[in-house]
Amino acid sequence: MMKQEFTVTVYTENQIGLLNRIAIMFSRRKINIESLNTSPSEIEGIHRFTIVINEVEEVVKKLARQIEKQVEVLKAYYNTNDEIVWQELALYKVPTDEIAEKVKVERLLREYGARAVVIRKDYTVFETTGQREEINKLIAVLEPFGLIEFVRSARVAIIKASSGFHSKLKEFEKKEPGEEVIENEYLGKGDQVFTM
């Protein structure tokens, strides 16, 4: 079986220490995390982890099941790149005089879908979003002009085939409603309830 890139999406309650426990699951299996993003989800109080790894599907499937066994984890999905819509954001810092003298900046921005977010005398910062290959192309273009600094965000991804975890959660709540507490149910029946 060939290793390929998988995106693991985990819906969790927002608990201190959970990120550490999930990261340990990867390191125990000697799986390198390429990218990790955590953010609030569309459901209040529920967070979403987006983790990118290179691995064989069998290992990823077992890993997703293991992650789901964590008490605070509601659901873990794994997907190939074809099954998701994903983007990353990148910032590039270059010397302003170099870029202004030697490059048609407007053409550069149009061609790579970039925009200038900060222009100072000493440096200019460009921002772009896209897939990793697109982002890396702009690095190669800017390097000859003295690329000072580059940073890329973790992946954000949406599963194409999913109707969303929110609807799954609502379905689950319909099937298994929480126990309704009836106040004062045992009032006046203490001798029956607490007999030893």
Short mmCIF file of N, CA and C in Angstrom, two decimals:
data_model
loop_
_atom_site.label_atom_id
_atom_site.label_comp_id
_atom_site.label_asym_id
_atom_site.label_seq_id
_atom_site.Cartn_x
_atom_site.Cartn_y
_atom_site.Cartn_z
N MET A 1 0.84 -1.20 0.00
CA MET A 1 0.00 0.00 0.00
C MET A 1 0.88 1.25 0.00
N MET A 2 0.47 2.22 -0.81
CA MET A 2 1.24 3.46 -0.93
C MET A 2 0.77 4.49 0.10
N LYS A 3 1.73 5.24 0.63
CA LYS A 3 1.37 6.36 1.51
C LYS A 3 0.80 7.47 0.64
N GLN A 4 -0.17 8.17 1.17
CA GLN A 4 -0.70 9.35 0.48
C GLN A 4 -1.13 10.37 1.52
N GLU A 5 -1.46 11.56 1.05
CA GLU A 5 -1.84 12.63 1.97
C GLU A 5 -3.29 12.44 2.39
N PHE A 6 -3.53 12.45 3.69
CA PHE A 6 -4.87 12.38 4.25
C PHE A 6 -5.11 13.59 5.15
N THR A 7 -6.36 14.06 5.16
CA THR A 7 -6.77 15.10 6.09
C THR A 7 -7.70 14.46 7.10
N VAL A 8 -7.31 14.53 8.36
CA VAL A 8 -8.12 13.97 9.45
C VAL A 8 -8.86 15.14 10.10
N THR A 9 -10.18 15.05 10.15
CA THR A 9 -11.02 16.09 10.74
C THR A 9 -11.63 15.54 12.02
N VAL A 10 -11.40 16.22 13.12
CA VAL A 10 -11.85 15.73 14.43
C VAL A 10 -12.74 16.79 15.07
N TYR A 11 -13.95 16.40 15.46
CA TYR A 11 -14.86 17.29 16.19
C TYR A 11 -14.77 16.94 17.67
N THR A 12 -14.49 17.96 18.51
CA THR A 12 -14.28 17.70 19.93
C THR A 12 -14.94 18.76 20.79
N GLU A 13 -15.10 18.40 22.06
CA GLU A 13 -15.40 19.42 23.05
C GLU A 13 -14.09 20.15 23.30
N ASN A 14 -14.15 21.40 23.66
CA ASN A 14 -12.92 22.18 23.85
C ASN A 14 -12.38 21.93 25.26
N GLN A 15 -11.47 20.97 25.37
CA GLN A 15 -10.93 20.59 26.68
C GLN A 15 -9.42 20.82 26.75
N ILE A 16 -8.93 21.32 27.85
CA ILE A 16 -7.50 21.51 28.06
C ILE A 16 -6.81 20.15 28.05
N GLY A 17 -5.70 20.06 27.33
CA GLY A 17 -4.92 18.83 27.31
C GLY A 17 -5.28 17.87 26.19
N LEU A 18 -6.41 18.10 25.52
CA LEU A 18 -6.83 17.18 24.46
C LEU A 18 -5.88 17.21 23.28
N LEU A 19 -5.44 18.41 22.89
CA LEU A 19 -4.50 18.53 21.77
C LEU A 19 -3.24 17.70 22.04
N ASN A 20 -2.75 17.78 23.25
CA ASN A 20 -1.56 17.02 23.63
C ASN A 20 -1.80 15.52 23.51
N ARG A 21 -2.96 15.05 24.00
CA ARG A 21 -3.27 13.61 23.93
C ARG A 21 -3.40 13.13 22.49
N ILE A 22 -4.00 13.97 21.64
CA ILE A 22 -4.13 13.59 20.23
C ILE A 22 -2.76 13.56 19.56
N ALA A 23 -1.93 14.57 19.83
CA ALA A 23 -0.58 14.61 19.25
C ALA A 23 0.24 13.39 19.65
N ILE A 24 0.09 12.94 20.90
CA ILE A 24 0.82 11.75 21.37
C ILE A 24 0.42 10.51 20.58
N MET A 25 -0.86 10.43 20.18
CA MET A 25 -1.32 9.28 19.39
C MET A 25 -0.55 9.18 18.07
N PHE A 26 -0.24 10.34 17.49
CA PHE A 26 0.52 10.37 16.23
C PHE A 26 1.98 10.01 16.48
N SER A 27 2.57 10.62 17.51
CA SER A 27 4.00 10.39 17.75
C SER A 27 4.28 8.95 18.16
N ARG A 28 3.38 8.32 18.91
CA ARG A 28 3.54 6.90 19.28
C ARG A 28 3.63 6.01 18.05
N ARG A 29 2.89 6.38 17.03
CA ARG A 29 2.88 5.59 15.79
C ARG A 29 3.93 6.08 14.79
N LYS A 30 4.77 7.03 15.24
CA LYS A 30 5.82 7.62 14.40
C LYS A 30 5.25 8.23 13.11
N ILE A 31 4.09 8.91 13.27
CA ILE A 31 3.46 9.60 12.15
C ILE A 31 3.74 11.08 12.30
N ASN A 32 4.34 11.68 11.28
CA ASN A 32 4.65 13.10 11.30
C ASN A 32 3.41 13.90 10.90
N ILE A 33 3.07 14.90 11.70
CA ILE A 33 1.95 15.79 11.36
C ILE A 33 2.49 16.88 10.45
N GLU A 34 1.97 16.94 9.21
CA GLU A 34 2.41 17.94 8.24
C GLU A 34 1.80 19.31 8.55
N SER A 35 0.56 19.29 9.05
CA SER A 35 -0.17 20.53 9.29
C SER A 35 -1.24 20.26 10.33
N LEU A 36 -1.45 21.24 11.24
CA LEU A 36 -2.47 21.08 12.28
C LEU A 36 -3.16 22.42 12.49
N ASN A 37 -4.47 22.41 12.36
CA ASN A 37 -5.25 23.62 12.59
C ASN A 37 -6.36 23.27 13.57
N THR A 38 -6.58 24.13 14.54
CA THR A 38 -7.71 23.93 15.44
C THR A 38 -8.50 25.23 15.50
N SER A 39 -9.81 25.10 15.44
CA SER A 39 -10.66 26.30 15.42
C SER A 39 -12.05 25.93 15.91
N PRO A 40 -12.84 26.95 16.27
CA PRO A 40 -14.24 26.66 16.59
C PRO A 40 -14.94 26.11 15.34
N SER A 41 -15.96 25.29 15.53
CA SER A 41 -16.73 24.76 14.39
C SER A 41 -18.02 25.56 14.26
N GLU A 42 -18.90 25.07 13.41
CA GLU A 42 -20.20 25.74 13.23
C GLU A 42 -21.13 25.51 14.43
N ILE A 43 -20.73 24.62 15.35
CA ILE A 43 -21.55 24.32 16.52
C ILE A 43 -20.91 24.96 17.75
N GLU A 44 -21.69 25.72 18.49
CA GLU A 44 -21.15 26.41 19.67
C GLU A 44 -20.60 25.39 20.67
N GLY A 45 -19.39 25.65 21.15
CA GLY A 45 -18.79 24.77 22.15
C GLY A 45 -18.05 23.57 21.57
N ILE A 46 -18.13 23.39 20.27
CA ILE A 46 -17.46 22.26 19.61
C ILE A 46 -16.31 22.80 18.76
N HIS A 47 -15.13 22.21 18.92
CA HIS A 47 -13.96 22.61 18.15
C HIS A 47 -13.67 21.58 17.06
N ARG A 48 -12.94 22.05 16.06
CA ARG A 48 -12.62 21.21 14.91
C ARG A 48 -11.11 21.21 14.72
N PHE A 49 -10.52 20.04 14.71
CA PHE A 49 -9.10 19.87 14.42
C PHE A 49 -8.99 19.42 12.96
N THR A 50 -8.08 20.03 12.21
CA THR A 50 -7.80 19.60 10.84
C THR A 50 -6.32 19.22 10.81
N ILE A 51 -6.05 17.93 10.62
CA ILE A 51 -4.69 17.39 10.72
C ILE A 51 -4.31 16.74 9.40
N VAL A 52 -3.16 17.14 8.86
CA VAL A 52 -2.70 16.59 7.58
C VAL A 52 -1.52 15.66 7.85
N ILE A 53 -1.61 14.43 7.29
CA ILE A 53 -0.53 13.45 7.44
C ILE A 53 -0.32 12.70 6.14
N ASN A 54 0.86 12.08 5.98
CA ASN A 54 1.14 11.18 4.87
C ASN A 54 1.22 9.77 5.43
N GLU A 55 0.28 8.92 5.03
CA GLU A 55 0.25 7.57 5.60
C GLU A 55 -0.57 6.66 4.70
N VAL A 56 -0.53 5.35 4.98
CA VAL A 56 -1.37 4.40 4.25
C VAL A 56 -2.77 4.41 4.88
N GLU A 57 -3.78 4.11 4.08
CA GLU A 57 -5.16 4.26 4.54
C GLU A 57 -5.47 3.38 5.75
N GLU A 58 -4.97 2.16 5.78
CA GLU A 58 -5.25 1.24 6.88
C GLU A 58 -4.83 1.84 8.23
N VAL A 59 -3.66 2.46 8.26
CA VAL A 59 -3.14 3.09 9.48
C VAL A 59 -4.02 4.28 9.87
N VAL A 60 -4.42 5.08 8.87
CA VAL A 60 -5.25 6.27 9.13
C VAL A 60 -6.62 5.86 9.68
N LYS A 61 -7.18 4.78 9.12
CA LYS A 61 -8.48 4.28 9.59
C LYS A 61 -8.40 3.88 11.06
N LYS A 62 -7.36 3.14 11.45
CA LYS A 62 -7.18 2.72 12.86
C LYS A 62 -6.97 3.93 13.75
N LEU A 63 -6.18 4.89 13.26
CA LEU A 63 -5.90 6.10 14.02
C LEU A 63 -7.18 6.88 14.30
N ALA A 64 -8.03 7.03 13.29
CA ALA A 64 -9.30 7.75 13.46
C ALA A 64 -10.16 7.07 14.52
N ARG A 65 -10.18 5.72 14.50
CA ARG A 65 -10.96 4.98 15.51
C ARG A 65 -10.40 5.21 16.91
N GLN A 66 -9.07 5.23 17.02
CA GLN A 66 -8.42 5.47 18.32
C GLN A 66 -8.73 6.87 18.84
N ILE A 67 -8.68 7.86 17.94
CA ILE A 67 -8.97 9.25 18.33
C ILE A 67 -10.40 9.34 18.85
N GLU A 68 -11.34 8.65 18.20
CA GLU A 68 -12.75 8.69 18.60
C GLU A 68 -12.97 8.11 19.99
N LYS A 69 -12.05 7.30 20.47
CA LYS A 69 -12.20 6.70 21.80
C LYS A 69 -11.92 7.70 22.92
N GLN A 70 -11.32 8.84 22.59
CA GLN A 70 -11.10 9.88 23.59
C GLN A 70 -12.47 10.40 24.04
N VAL A 71 -12.64 10.59 25.32
CA VAL A 71 -13.94 10.96 25.89
C VAL A 71 -14.51 12.23 25.23
N GLU A 72 -13.64 13.24 25.01
CA GLU A 72 -14.14 14.53 24.51
C GLU A 72 -14.34 14.56 22.99
N VAL A 73 -13.93 13.51 22.30
CA VAL A 73 -14.04 13.49 20.84
C VAL A 73 -15.42 12.99 20.43
N LEU A 74 -16.09 13.77 19.59
CA LEU A 74 -17.43 13.40 19.13
C LEU A 74 -17.35 12.57 17.84
N LYS A 75 -16.45 12.96 16.93
CA LYS A 75 -16.35 12.25 15.65
C LYS A 75 -15.01 12.55 15.00
N ALA A 76 -14.44 11.56 14.32
CA ALA A 76 -13.21 11.76 13.54
C ALA A 76 -13.42 11.22 12.13
N TYR A 77 -13.11 12.02 11.14
CA TYR A 77 -13.22 11.62 9.74
C TYR A 77 -11.82 11.66 9.13
N TYR A 78 -11.59 10.88 8.08
CA TYR A 78 -10.36 11.04 7.31
C TYR A 78 -10.71 11.04 5.83
N ASN A 79 -10.00 11.88 5.07
CA ASN A 79 -10.32 12.05 3.65
C ASN A 79 -9.05 12.24 2.84
N THR A 80 -9.12 11.83 1.57
CA THR A 80 -8.04 12.12 0.63
C THR A 80 -8.24 13.54 0.13
N ASN A 81 -7.25 14.09 -0.56
CA ASN A 81 -7.34 15.46 -1.09
C ASN A 81 -8.47 15.62 -2.10
N ASP A 82 -8.84 14.54 -2.80
CA ASP A 82 -9.94 14.61 -3.78
C ASP A 82 -11.29 14.78 -3.11
N GLU A 83 -11.38 14.38 -1.85
CA GLU A 83 -12.67 14.38 -1.16
C GLU A 83 -12.93 15.65 -0.36
N ILE A 84 -12.00 16.59 -0.42
CA ILE A 84 -12.15 17.82 0.36
C ILE A 84 -11.90 19.06 -0.50
N VAL A 85 -12.37 20.18 -0.02
CA VAL A 85 -12.02 21.49 -0.57
C VAL A 85 -11.10 22.10 0.48
N TRP A 86 -9.86 22.46 0.08
CA TRP A 86 -8.92 22.95 1.08
C TRP A 86 -8.10 24.13 0.57
N GLN A 87 -7.65 24.92 1.53
CA GLN A 87 -6.84 26.11 1.24
C GLN A 87 -5.83 26.31 2.36
N GLU A 88 -4.77 27.01 2.02
CA GLU A 88 -3.81 27.48 3.01
C GLU A 88 -3.57 28.95 2.73
N LEU A 89 -3.13 29.68 3.72
CA LEU A 89 -2.83 31.10 3.57
C LEU A 89 -1.32 31.28 3.74
N ALA A 90 -0.72 32.17 2.97
CA ALA A 90 0.72 32.42 3.10
C ALA A 90 1.01 33.91 3.11
N LEU A 91 2.04 34.29 3.86
CA LEU A 91 2.54 35.67 3.87
C LEU A 91 4.00 35.65 3.43
N TYR A 92 4.37 36.63 2.59
CA TYR A 92 5.73 36.75 2.05
C TYR A 92 6.24 38.16 2.35
N LYS A 93 7.41 38.27 2.94
CA LYS A 93 7.99 39.59 3.21
C LYS A 93 9.21 39.77 2.31
N VAL A 94 9.20 40.86 1.52
CA VAL A 94 10.31 41.15 0.59
C VAL A 94 10.74 42.61 0.74
N PRO A 95 12.01 42.91 0.40
CA PRO A 95 12.45 44.32 0.47
C PRO A 95 11.66 45.17 -0.52
N THR A 96 11.12 46.28 -0.06
CA THR A 96 10.29 47.14 -0.91
C THR A 96 11.06 47.70 -2.10
N ASP A 97 12.30 48.18 -1.88
CA ASP A 97 13.04 48.77 -3.00
C ASP A 97 13.32 47.74 -4.10
N GLU A 98 13.67 46.52 -3.73
CA GLU A 98 13.94 45.45 -4.72
C GLU A 98 12.70 45.16 -5.55
N ILE A 99 11.60 44.96 -4.85
CA ILE A 99 10.36 44.56 -5.53
C ILE A 99 9.84 45.71 -6.39
N ALA A 100 9.97 46.94 -5.92
CA ALA A 100 9.47 48.10 -6.67
C ALA A 100 10.32 48.36 -7.91
N GLU A 101 11.64 48.19 -7.80
CA GLU A 101 12.54 48.47 -8.93
C GLU A 101 12.46 47.41 -10.02
N LYS A 102 12.43 46.13 -9.61
CA LYS A 102 12.68 45.06 -10.58
C LYS A 102 11.46 44.27 -11.02
N VAL A 103 10.33 44.48 -10.39
CA VAL A 103 9.17 43.63 -10.70
C VAL A 103 7.97 44.51 -11.02
N LYS A 104 7.22 44.08 -12.00
CA LYS A 104 5.93 44.71 -12.25
C LYS A 104 4.97 44.12 -11.19
N VAL A 105 4.84 44.83 -10.09
CA VAL A 105 4.12 44.31 -8.93
C VAL A 105 2.67 43.95 -9.27
N GLU A 106 2.02 44.81 -10.06
CA GLU A 106 0.61 44.54 -10.40
C GLU A 106 0.48 43.20 -11.12
N ARG A 107 1.40 42.93 -12.04
CA ARG A 107 1.36 41.67 -12.80
C ARG A 107 1.56 40.48 -11.85
N LEU A 108 2.51 40.64 -10.93
CA LEU A 108 2.80 39.60 -9.96
C LEU A 108 1.56 39.29 -9.11
N LEU A 109 0.92 40.34 -8.64
CA LEU A 109 -0.25 40.17 -7.79
C LEU A 109 -1.39 39.50 -8.55
N ARG A 110 -1.61 39.94 -9.79
CA ARG A 110 -2.68 39.34 -10.61
C ARG A 110 -2.39 37.87 -10.90
N GLU A 111 -1.17 37.60 -11.34
CA GLU A 111 -0.78 36.26 -11.77
C GLU A 111 -0.89 35.23 -10.64
N TYR A 112 -0.57 35.64 -9.42
CA TYR A 112 -0.57 34.70 -8.30
C TYR A 112 -1.70 34.94 -7.31
N GLY A 113 -2.63 35.80 -7.66
CA GLY A 113 -3.77 36.07 -6.79
C GLY A 113 -3.35 36.62 -5.44
N ALA A 114 -2.23 37.33 -5.41
CA ALA A 114 -1.71 37.87 -4.15
C ALA A 114 -2.19 39.30 -3.97
N ARG A 115 -2.07 39.79 -2.75
CA ARG A 115 -2.35 41.20 -2.48
C ARG A 115 -1.36 41.71 -1.46
N ALA A 116 -1.03 42.98 -1.57
CA ALA A 116 -0.11 43.60 -0.61
C ALA A 116 -0.91 43.94 0.64
N VAL A 117 -0.45 43.46 1.80
CA VAL A 117 -1.16 43.75 3.05
C VAL A 117 -0.44 44.81 3.88
N VAL A 118 0.89 44.93 3.68
CA VAL A 118 1.67 45.97 4.35
C VAL A 118 2.73 46.47 3.38
N ILE A 119 2.80 47.79 3.20
CA ILE A 119 3.88 48.37 2.38
C ILE A 119 4.59 49.40 3.24
N ARG A 120 5.85 49.10 3.56
CA ARG A 120 6.68 50.05 4.32
C ARG A 120 7.90 50.38 3.49
N LYS A 121 8.66 51.37 3.94
CA LYS A 121 9.87 51.75 3.19
C LYS A 121 10.83 50.58 3.05
N ASP A 122 10.98 49.83 4.15
CA ASP A 122 11.98 48.76 4.14
C ASP A 122 11.46 47.41 3.65
N TYR A 123 10.18 47.14 3.82
CA TYR A 123 9.66 45.85 3.33
C TYR A 123 8.19 45.94 2.93
N THR A 124 7.80 44.96 2.11
CA THR A 124 6.40 44.80 1.70
C THR A 124 5.98 43.37 2.04
N VAL A 125 4.76 43.21 2.55
CA VAL A 125 4.24 41.87 2.85
C VAL A 125 3.09 41.58 1.90
N PHE A 126 3.22 40.45 1.20
CA PHE A 126 2.16 39.97 0.31
C PHE A 126 1.44 38.81 0.98
N GLU A 127 0.16 38.67 0.63
CA GLU A 127 -0.64 37.56 1.17
C GLU A 127 -1.30 36.86 0.01
N THR A 128 -1.37 35.53 0.09
CA THR A 128 -2.10 34.77 -0.92
C THR A 128 -2.72 33.54 -0.26
N THR A 129 -3.79 33.05 -0.85
CA THR A 129 -4.38 31.79 -0.39
C THR A 129 -4.42 30.84 -1.58
N GLY A 130 -4.36 29.56 -1.27
CA GLY A 130 -4.41 28.58 -2.35
C GLY A 130 -3.93 27.23 -1.85
N GLN A 131 -3.66 26.36 -2.79
CA GLN A 131 -3.12 25.06 -2.43
C GLN A 131 -1.60 25.17 -2.38
N ARG A 132 -0.98 24.21 -1.73
CA ARG A 132 0.44 24.32 -1.42
C ARG A 132 1.30 24.57 -2.67
N GLU A 133 0.98 23.92 -3.76
CA GLU A 133 1.78 24.07 -4.99
C GLU A 133 1.75 25.51 -5.48
N GLU A 134 0.57 26.13 -5.44
CA GLU A 134 0.43 27.53 -5.88
C GLU A 134 1.23 28.45 -4.97
N ILE A 135 1.15 28.19 -3.68
CA ILE A 135 1.86 29.01 -2.70
C ILE A 135 3.37 28.90 -2.90
N ASN A 136 3.83 27.69 -3.15
CA ASN A 136 5.28 27.45 -3.35
C ASN A 136 5.80 28.12 -4.62
N LYS A 137 4.96 28.23 -5.65
CA LYS A 137 5.38 28.88 -6.90
C LYS A 137 5.76 30.34 -6.64
N LEU A 138 4.99 31.01 -5.80
CA LEU A 138 5.27 32.41 -5.51
C LEU A 138 6.56 32.56 -4.70
N ILE A 139 6.88 31.57 -3.86
CA ILE A 139 8.17 31.59 -3.14
C ILE A 139 9.30 31.63 -4.15
N ALA A 140 9.23 30.74 -5.15
CA ALA A 140 10.28 30.66 -6.17
C ALA A 140 10.41 31.98 -6.94
N VAL A 141 9.30 32.64 -7.21
CA VAL A 141 9.31 33.92 -7.94
C VAL A 141 9.94 35.03 -7.09
N LEU A 142 9.64 35.04 -5.80
CA LEU A 142 10.10 36.12 -4.92
C LEU A 142 11.52 35.93 -4.39
N GLU A 143 12.02 34.70 -4.38
CA GLU A 143 13.36 34.44 -3.84
C GLU A 143 14.46 35.29 -4.46
N PRO A 144 14.49 35.45 -5.79
CA PRO A 144 15.56 36.27 -6.38
C PRO A 144 15.52 37.74 -5.94
N PHE A 145 14.39 38.19 -5.40
CA PHE A 145 14.26 39.59 -4.97
C PHE A 145 14.49 39.74 -3.47
N GLY A 146 15.12 38.75 -2.86
CA GLY A 146 15.48 38.85 -1.45
C GLY A 146 14.33 38.57 -0.51
N LEU A 147 13.68 37.42 -0.69
CA LEU A 147 12.61 37.01 0.22
C LEU A 147 13.15 36.99 1.65
N ILE A 148 12.63 37.86 2.50
CA ILE A 148 13.13 38.01 3.88
C ILE A 148 12.50 36.94 4.78
N GLU A 149 11.21 36.74 4.60
CA GLU A 149 10.49 35.84 5.50
C GLU A 149 9.28 35.27 4.77
N PHE A 150 8.93 34.02 5.12
CA PHE A 150 7.77 33.36 4.54
C PHE A 150 7.10 32.54 5.63
N VAL A 151 5.79 32.56 5.67
CA VAL A 151 5.05 31.70 6.60
C VAL A 151 3.77 31.22 5.91
N ARG A 152 3.46 29.95 6.16
CA ARG A 152 2.24 29.38 5.59
C ARG A 152 1.38 28.87 6.74
N SER A 153 0.08 29.06 6.64
CA SER A 153 -0.83 28.59 7.69
C SER A 153 -1.06 27.10 7.56
N ALA A 154 -1.69 26.54 8.57
CA ALA A 154 -2.14 25.15 8.48
C ALA A 154 -3.32 25.09 7.52
N ARG A 155 -3.61 23.92 7.08
CA ARG A 155 -4.72 23.70 6.14
C ARG A 155 -6.06 23.93 6.82
N VAL A 156 -6.98 24.53 6.08
CA VAL A 156 -8.40 24.52 6.46
C VAL A 156 -9.11 23.74 5.37
N ALA A 157 -10.05 22.90 5.76
CA ALA A 157 -10.67 22.00 4.78
C ALA A 157 -12.13 21.76 5.11
N ILE A 158 -12.90 21.57 4.05
CA ILE A 158 -14.32 21.20 4.17
C ILE A 158 -14.51 19.91 3.36
N ILE A 159 -15.22 18.95 3.94
CA ILE A 159 -15.44 17.67 3.28
C ILE A 159 -16.55 17.85 2.23
N LYS A 160 -16.25 17.48 0.98
CA LYS A 160 -17.20 17.69 -0.12
C LYS A 160 -18.52 16.96 0.10
N ALA A 161 -18.45 15.68 0.46
CA ALA A 161 -19.65 14.84 0.53
C ALA A 161 -20.44 15.01 1.82
N SER A 162 -19.94 15.76 2.76
CA SER A 162 -20.58 15.84 4.08
C SER A 162 -21.71 16.86 4.08
N SER A 163 -22.79 16.48 4.79
CA SER A 163 -23.88 17.44 4.98
C SER A 163 -23.57 18.30 6.21
N GLY A 164 -22.40 18.04 6.79
CA GLY A 164 -21.98 18.82 7.95
C GLY A 164 -22.22 18.05 9.24
N PHE A 165 -21.31 18.22 10.16
CA PHE A 165 -21.40 17.50 11.42
C PHE A 165 -22.59 17.97 12.23
N HIS A 166 -22.98 19.23 12.05
CA HIS A 166 -24.10 19.82 12.77
C HIS A 166 -25.37 19.00 12.56
N SER A 167 -25.66 18.64 11.30
CA SER A 167 -26.88 17.88 11.01
C SER A 167 -26.79 16.47 11.60
N LYS A 168 -25.60 15.87 11.59
CA LYS A 168 -25.41 14.54 12.18
C LYS A 168 -25.67 14.59 13.69
N LEU A 169 -25.21 15.66 14.33
CA LEU A 169 -25.39 15.83 15.77
C LEU A 169 -26.88 15.97 16.09
N LYS A 170 -27.61 16.74 15.27
CA LYS A 170 -29.05 16.92 15.49
C LYS A 170 -29.79 15.59 15.32
N GLU A 171 -29.39 14.79 14.30
CA GLU A 171 -29.98 13.46 14.08
C GLU A 171 -29.79 12.59 15.32
N PHE A 172 -28.55 12.59 15.83
CA PHE A 172 -28.20 11.79 16.99
C PHE A 172 -29.04 12.18 18.20
N GLU A 173 -29.22 13.50 18.38
CA GLU A 173 -30.01 13.98 19.52
C GLU A 173 -31.47 13.56 19.41
N LYS A 174 -32.00 13.47 18.18
CA LYS A 174 -33.39 13.02 17.99
C LYS A 174 -33.52 11.55 18.37
N LYS A 175 -32.51 10.74 17.97
CA LYS A 175 -32.55 9.30 18.25
C LYS A 175 -32.35 9.01 19.72
N GLU A 176 -31.41 9.73 20.36
CA GLU A 176 -31.07 9.47 21.75
C GLU A 176 -31.19 10.73 22.59
N PRO A 177 -32.44 11.13 22.91
CA PRO A 177 -32.58 12.36 23.71
C PRO A 177 -32.00 12.15 25.10
N GLY A 178 -31.50 13.22 25.68
CA GLY A 178 -30.94 13.15 27.03
C GLY A 178 -32.05 12.85 28.03
N GLU A 179 -31.67 12.29 29.16
CA GLU A 179 -32.66 11.99 30.21
C GLU A 179 -33.28 13.28 30.70
N GLU A 180 -34.59 13.30 30.73
CA GLU A 180 -35.26 14.49 31.25
C GLU A 180 -35.34 14.36 32.76
N VAL A 181 -34.94 15.37 33.44
CA VAL A 181 -35.00 15.36 34.90
C VAL A 181 -36.33 15.96 35.31
N ILE A 182 -37.10 15.18 36.05
CA ILE A 182 -38.39 15.69 36.53
C ILE A 182 -38.16 16.16 37.95
N GLU A 183 -38.28 17.46 38.12
CA GLU A 183 -38.01 18.06 39.43
C GLU A 183 -39.03 17.57 40.45
N ASN A 184 -38.57 17.34 41.66
CA ASN A 184 -39.42 16.94 42.79
C ASN A 184 -40.12 15.61 42.58
N GLU A 185 -39.58 14.78 41.70
CA GLU A 185 -40.22 13.50 41.40
C GLU A 185 -40.36 12.64 42.65
N TYR A 186 -39.36 12.66 43.54
CA TYR A 186 -39.38 11.77 44.71
C TYR A 186 -39.78 12.50 46.00
N LEU A 187 -40.23 13.73 45.87
CA LEU A 187 -40.63 14.51 47.04
C LEU A 187 -41.80 13.81 47.73
N GLY A 188 -41.67 13.59 49.01
CA GLY A 188 -42.76 12.93 49.74
C GLY A 188 -42.71 11.42 49.64
N LYS A 189 -41.72 10.85 48.89
CA LYS A 189 -41.62 9.40 48.77
C LYS A 189 -40.28 8.91 49.29
N GLY A 190 -39.66 9.70 50.18
CA GLY A 190 -38.31 9.42 50.69
C GLY A 190 -38.18 8.03 51.26
N ASP A 191 -39.24 7.57 52.00
CA ASP A 191 -39.13 6.26 52.64
C ASP A 191 -39.08 5.14 51.59
N GLN A 192 -39.75 5.33 50.45
CA GLN A 192 -39.72 4.31 49.39
C GLN A 192 -38.38 4.33 48.64
N VAL A 193 -37.85 5.54 48.38
CA VAL A 193 -36.64 5.68 47.56
C VAL A 193 -35.41 5.28 48.34
N PHE A 194 -35.35 5.69 49.60
CA PHE A 194 -34.11 5.50 50.35
C PHE A 194 -34.16 4.34 51.34
N THR A 195 -35.09 3.41 51.18
CA THR A 195 -35.13 2.28 52.12
C THR A 195 -33.90 1.42 51.91
N MET A 196 -33.33 0.91 53.01
CA MET A 196 -32.11 0.10 52.94
C MET A 196 -32.45 -1.35 53.19
#
